[in-house]
PDB file of C-alpha atoms in Angstrom:
ATOM      1  CA  MET A   1      21.561 230.950 144.245  1.00  0.00           C
ATOM      2  CA  VAL A   2      23.992 230.994 141.336  1.00  0.00           C
ATOM      3  CA  ARG A   3      23.284 231.132 137.607  1.00  0.00           C
ATOM      4  CA  ALA A   4      24.853 228.209 135.731  1.00  0.00           C
ATOM      5  CA  VAL A   5      24.851 227.021 132.123  1.00  0.00           C
ATOM      6  CA  VAL A   6      23.241 223.600 131.703  1.00  0.00           C
ATOM      7  CA  ALA A   7      22.150 221.212 129.007  1.00  0.00           C
ATOM      8  CA  THR A   8      18.492 220.391 129.656  1.00  0.00           C
ATOM      9  CA  ALA A   9      18.515 217.504 127.147  1.00  0.00           C
ATOM     10  CA  TRP A  10      20.956 215.954 124.675  1.00  0.00           C
ATOM     11  CA  GLY A  11      21.405 218.110 121.611  1.00  0.00           C
ATOM     12  CA  GLY A  12      22.771 221.387 120.255  1.00  0.00           C
ATOM     13  CA  ALA A  13      22.400 225.029 121.189  1.00  0.00           C
ATOM     14  CA  GLU A  14      18.640 224.568 121.533  1.00  0.00           C
ATOM     15  CA  VAL A  15      19.133 222.540 124.756  1.00  0.00           C
ATOM     16  CA  ILE A  16      21.411 225.115 126.434  1.00  0.00           C
ATOM     17  CA  ALA A  17      19.773 227.072 129.257  1.00  0.00           C
ATOM     18  CA  ILE A  18      20.527 229.031 132.410  1.00  0.00           C
ATOM     19  CA  ALA A  19      19.562 227.359 135.688  1.00  0.00           C
ATOM     20  CA  ASP A  20      19.646 228.539 139.280  1.00  0.00           C
ATOM     21  CA  VAL A  21      21.850 226.273 141.399  1.00  0.00           C
ATOM     22  CA  PRO A  22      22.838 226.472 145.079  1.00  0.00           C
ATOM     23  CA  SER A  23      25.852 228.522 146.131  1.00  0.00           C
ATOM     24  CA  LEU A  24      28.147 226.090 147.981  1.00  0.00           C
ATOM     25  CA  LEU A  25      30.237 226.980 151.012  1.00  0.00           C
ATOM     26  CA  PRO A  26      33.908 225.984 150.660  1.00  0.00           C
ATOM     27  CA  GLY A  27      35.068 222.888 152.492  1.00  0.00           C
ATOM     28  CA  PRO A  28      38.648 222.132 153.589  1.00  0.00           C
ATOM     29  CA  GLY A  29      41.063 222.988 150.784  1.00  0.00           C
ATOM     30  CA  GLU A  30      38.312 224.606 148.696  1.00  0.00           C
ATOM     31  CA  VAL A  31      37.635 228.163 147.581  1.00  0.00           C
ATOM     32  CA  VAL A  32      34.699 230.064 146.104  1.00  0.00           C
ATOM     33  CA  VAL A  33      35.464 232.039 142.942  1.00  0.00           C
ATOM     34  CA  ALA A  34      33.343 234.815 141.459  1.00  0.00           C
ATOM     35  CA  VAL A  35      33.738 234.064 137.757  1.00  0.00           C
ATOM     36  CA  ARG A  36      34.793 236.947 135.517  1.00  0.00           C
ATOM     37  CA  ALA A  37      35.094 234.958 132.267  1.00  0.00           C
ATOM     38  CA  THR A  38      34.557 231.338 131.251  1.00  0.00           C
ATOM     39  CA  ALA A  39      35.301 229.555 127.975  1.00  0.00           C
ATOM     40  CA  VAL A  40      33.060 227.558 125.646  1.00  0.00           C
ATOM     41  CA  SER A  41      35.050 224.791 123.960  1.00  0.00           C
ATOM     42  CA  PRO A  42      34.270 222.168 121.307  1.00  0.00           C
ATOM     43  CA  PHE A  43      34.302 219.615 124.129  1.00  0.00           C
ATOM     44  CA  ASP A  44      31.460 221.464 125.861  1.00  0.00           C
ATOM     45  CA  VAL A  45      29.405 221.233 122.672  1.00  0.00           C
ATOM     46  CA  LYS A  46      30.121 217.501 122.454  1.00  0.00           C
ATOM     47  CA  ARG A  47      29.173 216.948 126.094  1.00  0.00           C
ATOM     48  CA  ALA A  48      25.844 218.674 125.517  1.00  0.00           C
ATOM     49  CA  GLY A  49      25.376 216.369 122.532  1.00  0.00           C
ATOM     50  CA  GLY A  50      25.792 213.290 124.717  1.00  0.00           C
ATOM     51  CA  LEU A  51      29.500 212.487 124.245  1.00  0.00           C
ATOM     52  CA  ILE A  52      29.900 211.156 127.799  1.00  0.00           C
ATOM     53  CA  GLY A  53      26.610 209.277 127.758  1.00  0.00           C
ATOM     54  CA  ARG A  54      22.907 209.960 127.511  1.00  0.00           C
ATOM     55  CA  ASP A  55      21.696 208.818 130.902  1.00  0.00           C
ATOM     56  CA  PRO A  56      18.653 210.982 131.755  1.00  0.00           C
ATOM     57  CA  SER A  57      19.792 211.069 135.393  1.00  0.00           C
ATOM     58  CA  MET A  58      22.734 213.284 134.306  1.00  0.00           C
ATOM     59  CA  LEU A  59      20.350 216.053 133.280  1.00  0.00           C
ATOM     60  CA  PRO A  60      20.365 218.953 133.695  1.00  0.00           C
ATOM     61  CA  LEU A  61      24.109 218.726 132.962  1.00  0.00           C
ATOM     62  CA  ARG A  62      26.306 221.613 134.120  1.00  0.00           C
ATOM     63  CA  LEU A  63      28.841 222.680 131.522  1.00  0.00           C
ATOM     64  CA  GLY A  64      32.221 224.353 131.266  1.00  0.00           C
ATOM     65  CA  ASN A  65      35.671 223.606 132.646  1.00  0.00           C
ATOM     66  CA  GLU A  66      37.802 226.779 132.184  1.00  0.00           C
ATOM     67  CA  MET A  67      37.419 230.110 133.960  1.00  0.00           C
ATOM     68  CA  SER A  68      39.097 233.094 135.584  1.00  0.00           C
ATOM     69  CA  GLY A  69      37.849 235.117 138.506  1.00  0.00           C
ATOM     70  CA  VAL A  70      38.323 236.436 142.035  1.00  0.00           C
ATOM     71  CA  ILE A  71      38.261 234.381 145.234  1.00  0.00           C
ATOM     72  CA  THR A  72      35.412 235.445 147.517  1.00  0.00           C
ATOM     73  CA  ALA A  73      35.574 232.770 150.243  1.00  0.00           C
ATOM     74  CA  VAL A  74      38.020 230.091 151.412  1.00  0.00           C
ATOM     75  CA  GLY A  75      37.862 226.893 153.405  1.00  0.00           C
ATOM     76  CA  SER A  76      40.654 225.775 155.704  1.00  0.00           C
ATOM     77  CA  GLY A  77      44.185 225.569 154.256  1.00  0.00           C
ATOM     78  CA  PRO A  78      43.606 226.404 150.574  1.00  0.00           C
ATOM     79  CA  VAL A  79      46.810 225.896 148.569  1.00  0.00           C
ATOM     80  CA  GLY A  80      46.895 226.590 144.827  1.00  0.00           C
ATOM     81  CA  PHE A  81      48.295 224.524 141.988  1.00  0.00           C
ATOM     82  CA  GLU A  82      51.757 226.047 142.383  1.00  0.00           C
ATOM     83  CA  GLY A  83      51.933 225.360 146.137  1.00  0.00           C
ATOM     84  CA  GLN A  84      51.113 228.884 147.267  1.00  0.00           C
ATOM     85  CA  PRO A  85      48.288 229.743 149.712  1.00  0.00           C
ATOM     86  CA  LEU A  86      45.140 231.290 148.262  1.00  0.00           C
ATOM     87  CA  ALA A  87      43.168 234.046 149.974  1.00  0.00           C
ATOM     88  CA  VAL A  88      40.043 236.129 149.517  1.00  0.00           C
ATOM     89  CA  GLY A  89      40.667 238.744 146.839  1.00  0.00           C
ATOM     90  CA  ASP A  90      43.203 236.680 144.877  1.00  0.00           C
ATOM     91  CA  GLU A  91      42.733 236.714 141.104  1.00  0.00           C
ATOM     92  CA  VAL A  92      42.935 233.178 139.734  1.00  0.00           C
ATOM     93  CA  LEU A  93      42.447 230.990 136.675  1.00  0.00           C
ATOM     94  CA  GLY A  94      41.961 227.292 136.218  1.00  0.00           C
ATOM     95  CA  GLN A  95      40.821 224.426 134.018  1.00  0.00           C
ATOM     96  CA  TRP A  96      39.275 220.969 134.520  1.00  0.00           C
ATOM     97  CA  LEU A  97      36.673 222.657 136.733  1.00  0.00           C
ATOM     98  CA  GLU A  98      33.297 220.944 136.582  1.00  0.00           C
ATOM     99  CA  GLY A  99      30.510 223.413 135.817  1.00  0.00           C
ATOM    100  CA  ALA A 100      32.773 226.429 135.270  1.00  0.00           C
ATOM    101  CA  GLN A 101      30.185 228.255 133.158  1.00  0.00           C
ATOM    102  CA  ALA A 102      28.493 230.015 136.068  1.00  0.00           C
ATOM    103  CA  ASP A 103      28.462 233.206 138.113  1.00  0.00           C
ATOM    104  CA  GLU A 104      30.337 231.412 140.871  1.00  0.00           C
ATOM    105  CA  VAL A 105      32.124 228.099 141.410  1.00  0.00           C
ATOM    106  CA  THR A 106      33.307 226.269 144.507  1.00  0.00           C
ATOM    107  CA  VAL A 107      36.399 224.251 143.582  1.00  0.00           C
ATOM    108  CA  PRO A 108      39.498 222.575 145.038  1.00  0.00           C
ATOM    109  CA  ALA A 109      42.186 225.206 145.549  1.00  0.00           C
ATOM    110  CA  GLY A 110      44.771 222.920 143.956  1.00  0.00           C
ATOM    111  CA  THR A 111      43.150 223.359 140.540  1.00  0.00           C
ATOM    112  CA  LEU A 112      43.829 227.119 140.482  1.00  0.00           C
ATOM    113  CA  LEU A 113      46.789 229.305 139.541  1.00  0.00           C
ATOM    114  CA  HIS A 114      47.339 232.913 140.516  1.00  0.00           C
ATOM    115  CA  LYS A 115      46.511 235.263 137.645  1.00  0.00           C
ATOM    116  CA  PRO A 116      49.348 237.720 137.008  1.00  0.00           C
ATOM    117  CA  PRO A 117      48.236 241.387 136.951  1.00  0.00           C
ATOM    118  CA  THR A 118      49.404 241.763 133.346  1.00  0.00           C
ATOM    119  CA  LEU A 119      47.090 238.975 132.155  1.00  0.00           C
ATOM    120  CA  GLY A 120      43.495 240.045 131.638  1.00  0.00           C
ATOM    121  CA  PHE A 121      40.569 237.984 132.889  1.00  0.00           C
ATOM    122  CA  HIS A 122      39.432 237.272 129.315  1.00  0.00           C
ATOM    123  CA  GLU A 123      42.831 236.012 128.211  1.00  0.00           C
ATOM    124  CA  ALA A 124      43.249 234.023 131.433  1.00  0.00           C
ATOM    125  CA  ALA A 125      39.963 232.174 130.902  1.00  0.00           C
ATOM    126  CA  ALA A 126      40.892 231.399 127.294  1.00  0.00           C
ATOM    127  CA  LEU A 127      44.480 230.287 127.867  1.00  0.00           C
ATOM    128  CA  LEU A 128      44.827 226.913 129.527  1.00  0.00           C
ATOM    129  CA  GLY A 129      42.506 224.638 127.567  1.00  0.00           C
ATOM    130  CA  SER A 130      43.906 225.569 124.160  1.00  0.00           C
ATOM    131  CA  GLY A 131      47.436 226.148 125.386  1.00  0.00           C
ATOM    132  CA  THR A 132      47.891 222.840 127.182  1.00  0.00           C
ATOM    133  CA  THR A 133      46.335 220.937 124.267  1.00  0.00           C
ATOM    134  CA  ALA A 134      48.776 222.613 121.882  1.00  0.00           C
ATOM    135  CA  VAL A 135      51.756 221.788 124.095  1.00  0.00           C
ATOM    136  CA  HIS A 136      50.586 218.161 124.313  1.00  0.00           C
ATOM    137  CA  ALA A 137      50.335 217.867 120.538  1.00  0.00           C
ATOM    138  CA  LEU A 138      53.816 219.274 119.949  1.00  0.00           C
ATOM    139  CA  GLU A 139      55.350 217.135 122.671  1.00  0.00           C
ATOM    140  CA  VAL A 140      54.066 213.787 121.399  1.00  0.00           C
ATOM    141  CA  VAL A 141      55.456 214.368 117.888  1.00  0.00           C
ATOM    142  CA  GLY A 142      58.637 216.040 119.141  1.00  0.00           C
ATOM    143  CA  VAL A 143      58.426 219.322 117.241  1.00  0.00           C
ATOM    144  CA  GLY A 144      61.685 221.253 117.465  1.00  0.00           C
ATOM    145  CA  GLU A 145      64.385 223.217 115.695  1.00  0.00           C
ATOM    146  CA  GLY A 146      64.353 222.777 111.919  1.00  0.00           C
ATOM    147  CA  ASP A 147      61.022 220.972 111.656  1.00  0.00           C
ATOM    148  CA  VAL A 148      58.531 221.874 108.939  1.00  0.00           C
ATOM    149  CA  VAL A 149      55.091 221.456 110.514  1.00  0.00           C
ATOM    150  CA  LEU A 150      51.806 221.209 108.619  1.00  0.00           C
ATOM    151  CA  LEU A 151      49.199 222.609 110.989  1.00  0.00           C
ATOM    152  CA  HIS A 152      45.573 221.966 110.067  1.00  0.00           C
ATOM    153  CA  GLY A 153      43.253 224.652 111.452  1.00  0.00           C
ATOM    154  CA  ALA A 154      45.977 227.188 112.184  1.00  0.00           C
ATOM    155  CA  ASP A 155      43.411 229.965 112.657  1.00  0.00           C
ATOM    156  CA  GLY A 156      41.553 228.226 115.499  1.00  0.00           C
ATOM    157  CA  ALA A 157      42.052 228.511 119.252  1.00  0.00           C
ATOM    158  CA  VAL A 158      44.252 225.413 119.589  1.00  0.00           C
ATOM    159  CA  GLY A 159      45.823 225.901 116.166  1.00  0.00           C
ATOM    160  CA  GLY A 160      46.829 229.455 116.948  1.00  0.00           C
ATOM    161  CA  MET A 161      48.513 228.341 120.162  1.00  0.00           C
ATOM    162  CA  ALA A 162      50.239 225.393 118.471  1.00  0.00           C
ATOM    163  CA  ALA A 163      51.588 227.682 115.740  1.00  0.00           C
ATOM    164  CA  GLN A 164      53.085 230.151 118.210  1.00  0.00           C
ATOM    165  CA  LEU A 165      54.640 227.422 120.313  1.00  0.00           C
ATOM    166  CA  ALA A 166      56.049 225.565 117.293  1.00  0.00           C
ATOM    167  CA  LEU A 167      57.608 228.766 115.963  1.00  0.00           C
ATOM    168  CA  SER A 168      59.181 229.461 119.348  1.00  0.00           C
ATOM    169  CA  ARG A 169      60.763 225.997 119.189  1.00  0.00           C
ATOM    170  CA  GLY A 170      62.475 226.886 115.924  1.00  0.00           C
ATOM    171  CA  ALA A 171      60.065 225.112 113.554  1.00  0.00           C
ATOM    172  CA  ARG A 172      58.540 226.469 110.379  1.00  0.00           C
ATOM    173  CA  VAL A 173      54.736 226.319 110.293  1.00  0.00           C
ATOM    174  CA  ILE A 174      52.555 225.900 107.209  1.00  0.00           C
ATOM    175  CA  GLY A 175      48.985 226.420 108.362  1.00  0.00           C
ATOM    176  CA  THR A 176      45.665 225.706 106.695  1.00  0.00           C
ATOM    177  CA  ALA A 177      42.966 228.352 106.924  1.00  0.00           C
ATOM    178  CA  SER A 178      40.309 230.060 104.856  1.00  0.00           C
ATOM    179  CA  PRO A 179      41.845 232.621 102.441  1.00  0.00           C
ATOM    180  CA  GLU A 180      40.293 235.585 104.263  1.00  0.00           C
ATOM    181  CA  ARG A 181      42.465 234.731 107.288  1.00  0.00           C
ATOM    182  CA  HIS A 182      45.750 234.313 105.438  1.00  0.00           C
ATOM    183  CA  GLU A 183      47.028 237.823 106.142  1.00  0.00           C
ATOM    184  CA  ARG A 184      46.469 237.294 109.850  1.00  0.00           C
ATOM    185  CA  LEU A 185      48.506 234.082 109.696  1.00  0.00           C
ATOM    186  CA  ARG A 186      51.325 235.739 107.745  1.00  0.00           C
ATOM    187  CA  ALA A 187      51.510 238.487 110.347  1.00  0.00           C
ATOM    188  CA  ALA A 188      51.995 235.793 112.983  1.00  0.00           C
ATOM    189  CA  GLY A 189      54.887 234.183 111.080  1.00  0.00           C
ATOM    190  CA  ILE A 190      52.857 231.300 109.645  1.00  0.00           C
ATOM    191  CA  THR A 191      52.928 230.329 105.971  1.00  0.00           C
ATOM    192  CA  PRO A 192      49.222 230.116 105.071  1.00  0.00           C
ATOM    193  CA  VAL A 193      47.661 227.640 102.682  1.00  0.00           C
ATOM    194  CA  ALA A 194      44.029 227.113 101.685  1.00  0.00           C
ATOM    195  CA  HIS A 195      42.469 223.762 102.448  1.00  0.00           C
ATOM    196  CA  GLY A 196      40.486 221.939  99.797  1.00  0.00           C
ATOM    197  CA  ALA A 197      41.290 220.060  96.590  1.00  0.00           C
ATOM    198  CA  GLY A 198      44.986 220.156  95.736  1.00  0.00           C
ATOM    199  CA  LEU A 199      46.140 220.811  99.313  1.00  0.00           C
ATOM    200  CA  ALA A 200      49.013 218.330  99.180  1.00  0.00           C
ATOM    201  CA  GLU A 201      50.425 219.902  96.012  1.00  0.00           C
ATOM    202  CA  ARG A 202      50.175 223.412  97.453  1.00  0.00           C
ATOM    203  CA  VAL A 203      51.960 222.349 100.625  1.00  0.00           C
ATOM    204  CA  ARG A 204      54.720 220.642  98.619  1.00  0.00           C
ATOM    205  CA  ALA A 205      55.275 223.853  96.687  1.00  0.00           C
ATOM    206  CA  LEU A 206      55.538 225.871  99.887  1.00  0.00           C
ATOM    207  CA  SER A 207      57.790 223.397 101.713  1.00  0.00           C
ATOM    208  CA  SER A 208      60.098 222.345  98.872  1.00  0.00           C
ATOM    209  CA  GLY A 209      58.587 218.887  99.289  1.00  0.00           C
ATOM    210  CA  GLU A 210      59.628 218.383 102.916  1.00  0.00           C
ATOM    211  CA  VAL A 211      57.124 218.214 105.772  1.00  0.00           C
ATOM    212  CA  THR A 212      58.478 216.562 108.904  1.00  0.00           C
ATOM    213  CA  ALA A 213      55.442 216.686 111.222  1.00  0.00           C
ATOM    214  CA  ALA A 214      51.723 217.413 111.139  1.00  0.00           C
ATOM    215  CA  VAL A 215      49.262 218.596 113.780  1.00  0.00           C
ATOM    216  CA  ASP A 216      45.551 218.140 113.063  1.00  0.00           C
ATOM    217  CA  THR A 217      43.158 220.366 114.996  1.00  0.00           C
ATOM    218  CA  ALA A 218      40.496 220.212 112.260  1.00  0.00           C
ATOM    219  CA  GLY A 219      39.562 216.527 112.284  1.00  0.00           C
ATOM    220  CA  THR A 220      38.693 216.305 108.590  1.00  0.00           C
ATOM    221  CA  ASP A 221      39.438 213.333 106.349  1.00  0.00           C
ATOM    222  CA  GLU A 222      41.489 215.715 104.197  1.00  0.00           C
ATOM    223  CA  ALA A 223      43.684 216.722 107.122  1.00  0.00           C
ATOM    224  CA  LEU A 224      44.624 213.137 107.901  1.00  0.00           C
ATOM    225  CA  SER A 225      45.037 211.927 104.327  1.00  0.00           C
ATOM    226  CA  VAL A 226      47.228 214.873 103.294  1.00  0.00           C
ATOM    227  CA  SER A 227      49.323 214.522 106.451  1.00  0.00           C
ATOM    228  CA  LEU A 228      49.898 210.837 105.720  1.00  0.00           C
ATOM    229  CA  GLU A 229      50.829 211.678 102.136  1.00  0.00           C
ATOM    230  CA  LEU A 230      53.399 214.316 103.110  1.00  0.00           C
ATOM    231  CA  VAL A 231      54.921 213.130 106.402  1.00  0.00           C
ATOM    232  CA  ALA A 232      57.221 210.123 106.068  1.00  0.00           C
ATOM    233  CA  ASP A 233      56.751 208.847 109.627  1.00  0.00           C
ATOM    234  CA  PRO A 234      53.081 208.539 110.704  1.00  0.00           C
ATOM    235  CA  LYS A 235      54.197 208.701 114.342  1.00  0.00           C
ATOM    236  CA  ARG A 236      54.979 212.378 113.687  1.00  0.00           C
ATOM    237  CA  ILE A 237      51.337 213.053 112.855  1.00  0.00           C
ATOM    238  CA  VAL A 238      49.018 213.881 115.752  1.00  0.00           C
ATOM    239  CA  THR A 239      45.294 214.589 115.972  1.00  0.00           C
ATOM    240  CA  MET A 240      43.044 215.554 118.828  1.00  0.00           C
ATOM    241  CA  VAL A 241      39.858 214.974 116.836  1.00  0.00           C
ATOM    242  CA  ASN A 242      39.981 212.150 114.247  1.00  0.00           C
ATOM    243  CA  PHE A 243      40.838 209.335 116.649  1.00  0.00           C
ATOM    244  CA  GLY A 244      39.737 206.132 114.945  1.00  0.00           C
ATOM    245  CA  ALA A 245      41.103 206.818 111.474  1.00  0.00           C
ATOM    246  CA  ALA A 246      44.379 208.212 112.835  1.00  0.00           C
ATOM    247  CA  GLU A 247      45.021 205.213 115.060  1.00  0.00           C
ATOM    248  CA  ALA A 248      44.292 202.846 112.175  1.00  0.00           C
ATOM    249  CA  ALA A 249      46.886 204.694 110.070  1.00  0.00           C
ATOM    250  CA  GLY A 250      49.552 204.549 112.785  1.00  0.00           C
ATOM    251  CA  ALA A 251      49.346 208.260 113.672  1.00  0.00           C
ATOM    252  CA  ARG A 252      49.274 209.636 117.213  1.00  0.00           C
ATOM    253  CA  VAL A 253      46.103 210.687 119.038  1.00  0.00           C
ATOM    254  CA  ILE A 254      45.762 212.743 122.208  1.00  0.00           C
ATOM    255  CA  GLY A 255      42.789 212.562 124.523  1.00  0.00           C
ATOM    256  CA  PRO A 256      41.943 211.673 128.115  1.00  0.00           C
ATOM    257  CA  GLY A 257      44.482 209.611 130.039  1.00  0.00           C
ATOM    258  CA  GLU A 258      47.509 209.649 132.316  1.00  0.00           C
ATOM    259  CA  GLU A 259      49.778 211.148 129.648  1.00  0.00           C
ATOM    260  CA  THR A 260      47.321 213.987 129.111  1.00  0.00           C
ATOM    261  CA  VAL A 261      47.202 214.871 132.809  1.00  0.00           C
ATOM    262  CA  ARG A 262      50.986 214.742 133.149  1.00  0.00           C
ATOM    263  CA  ILE A 263      51.921 216.799 130.083  1.00  0.00           C
ATOM    264  CA  ARG A 264      49.136 219.365 130.324  1.00  0.00           C
ATOM    265  CA  SER A 265      49.536 219.898 134.061  1.00  0.00           C
ATOM    266  CA  ALA A 266      53.270 220.474 133.622  1.00  0.00           C
ATOM    267  CA  ALA A 267      52.589 223.083 130.909  1.00  0.00           C
ATOM    268  CA  ARG A 268      50.252 225.338 132.903  1.00  0.00           C
ATOM    269  CA  SER A 269      52.640 227.562 134.820  1.00  0.00           C
ATOM    270  CA  CYS A 270      54.885 228.222 131.825  1.00  0.00           C
ATOM    271  CA  LEU A 271      51.907 229.140 129.649  1.00  0.00           C
ATOM    272  CA  VAL A 272      50.648 231.613 132.254  1.00  0.00           C
ATOM    273  CA  ARG A 273      54.081 233.229 132.575  1.00  0.00           C
ATOM    274  CA  ARG A 274      54.527 233.530 128.821  1.00  0.00           C
ATOM    275  CA  ALA A 275      51.062 234.967 128.253  1.00  0.00           C
ATOM    276  CA  ALA A 276      51.550 237.443 131.094  1.00  0.00           C
ATOM    277  CA  ALA A 277      54.895 238.528 129.598  1.00  0.00           C
ATOM    278  CA  GLY A 278      53.326 239.071 126.170  1.00  0.00           C
ATOM    279  CA  ASP A 279      55.246 236.167 124.605  1.00  0.00           C
ATOM    280  CA  LEU A 280      52.072 234.207 123.872  1.00  0.00           C
ATOM    281  CA  ARG A 281      48.995 235.694 122.199  1.00  0.00           C
ATOM    282  CA  VAL A 282      45.542 234.523 123.295  1.00  0.00           C
ATOM    283  CA  ASP A 283      43.053 234.881 120.433  1.00  0.00           C
ATOM    284  CA  ILE A 284      39.478 235.605 121.510  1.00  0.00           C
ATOM    285  CA  ALA A 285      36.927 235.332 118.726  1.00  0.00           C
ATOM    286  CA  ALA A 286      33.779 236.451 120.558  1.00  0.00           C
ATOM    287  CA  THR A 287      32.296 237.183 123.974  1.00  0.00           C
ATOM    288  CA  PHE A 288      28.693 236.719 125.101  1.00  0.00           C
ATOM    289  CA  PRO A 289      26.829 237.500 128.322  1.00  0.00           C
ATOM    290  CA  LEU A 290      26.299 234.361 130.390  1.00  0.00           C
ATOM    291  CA  ALA A 291      22.562 234.670 129.764  1.00  0.00           C
ATOM    292  CA  ASP A 292      23.201 234.343 126.016  1.00  0.00           C
ATOM    293  CA  ALA A 293      24.988 230.994 126.337  1.00  0.00           C
ATOM    294  CA  PRO A 294      22.857 229.393 123.570  1.00  0.00           C
ATOM    295  CA  SER A 295      24.318 231.861 121.043  1.00  0.00           C
ATOM    296  CA  ALA A 296      27.845 231.076 122.194  1.00  0.00           C
ATOM    297  CA  TYR A 297      27.186 227.349 121.793  1.00  0.00           C
ATOM    298  CA  ALA A 298      25.686 227.881 118.349  1.00  0.00           C
ATOM    299  CA  LEU A 299      28.798 229.767 117.234  1.00  0.00           C
ATOM    300  CA  GLN A 300      31.105 227.102 118.629  1.00  0.00           C
ATOM    301  CA  ALA A 301      29.112 224.334 116.960  1.00  0.00           C
ATOM    302  CA  ARG A 302      29.485 225.999 113.558  1.00  0.00           C
ATOM    303  CA  GLY A 303      33.270 225.880 113.901  1.00  0.00           C
ATOM    304  CA  HIS A 304      35.921 228.206 112.438  1.00  0.00           C
ATOM    305  CA  ALA A 305      35.302 230.967 114.983  1.00  0.00           C
ATOM    306  CA  GLY A 306      38.942 231.991 114.713  1.00  0.00           C
ATOM    307  CA  GLY A 307      39.739 231.875 118.420  1.00  0.00           C
ATOM    308  CA  LYS A 308      38.245 231.246 121.827  1.00  0.00           C
ATOM    309  CA  ILE A 309      34.595 231.943 122.668  1.00  0.00           C
ATOM    310  CA  LEU A 310      33.894 233.342 126.125  1.00  0.00           C
ATOM    311  CA  LEU A 311      30.894 233.812 128.383  1.00  0.00           C
ATOM    312  CA  LEU A 312      30.940 236.800 130.728  1.00  0.00           C
ATOM    313  CA  PRO A 313      28.841 236.492 133.927  1.00  0.00           C
TER     314      PRO A 313
END
């Protein structure tokens, strides 16, 4: 049997539990991975709250979709995401893996990438979800050389990735965060600004009045309204949280769909190489034993953790 994180009902951290589930033998093109680290994302919290439906037949609902680990068994002909064979003992990472918060997962080999030796298991588990989301956001609004980007939630897991990637494209980043995190943002090359009343005026003062794009990872009404006030073209504003209001205002939204699969899949290998080379920092806010999954979910639900939250089997 394998320990797995499940939602036993629809709700918050109080419904998160550890369940024993069968260990599955790998079929053709599948591998078994002993999980070394697995991420808890805002999406996991929303799924436990009933985001994808509240049909009782879905319960208990296994959670998680990002992990890193070591292959312990293979089916016939396992080939990884990058077209290379996978074997027992290979260190791997992956995302979009159903039920990744567990001691062990049996998954299609094509969902996994080899983990470079210079990339730790913690960083590998925390990389792809936030990194591919950040790439997607920057791509759809075309962030590049000379842009001035207002980044809402620059101290979060996705925000931190988006800031690094925007800077590497030659953009300037003005990032919202709580004042106690401003020094950390400055050290990363970001111009920090406090959210709250008067945000638009503070950003104008920092940008000489010019903001060419905005990325919203926070999902607040303030983030959208200030972005619309400062960015001339609403198509250069993107959110991954505040869908309805953003669409009504003519801004861009990113979520499930064909574009998401295409852009985020294409970004994976480059993100792994850059993180392994030390060109991309992976911020980890907290780690918890797998058995303490409810605490990890409670922290994620409160928001503003300042990086990725991991469970360690």
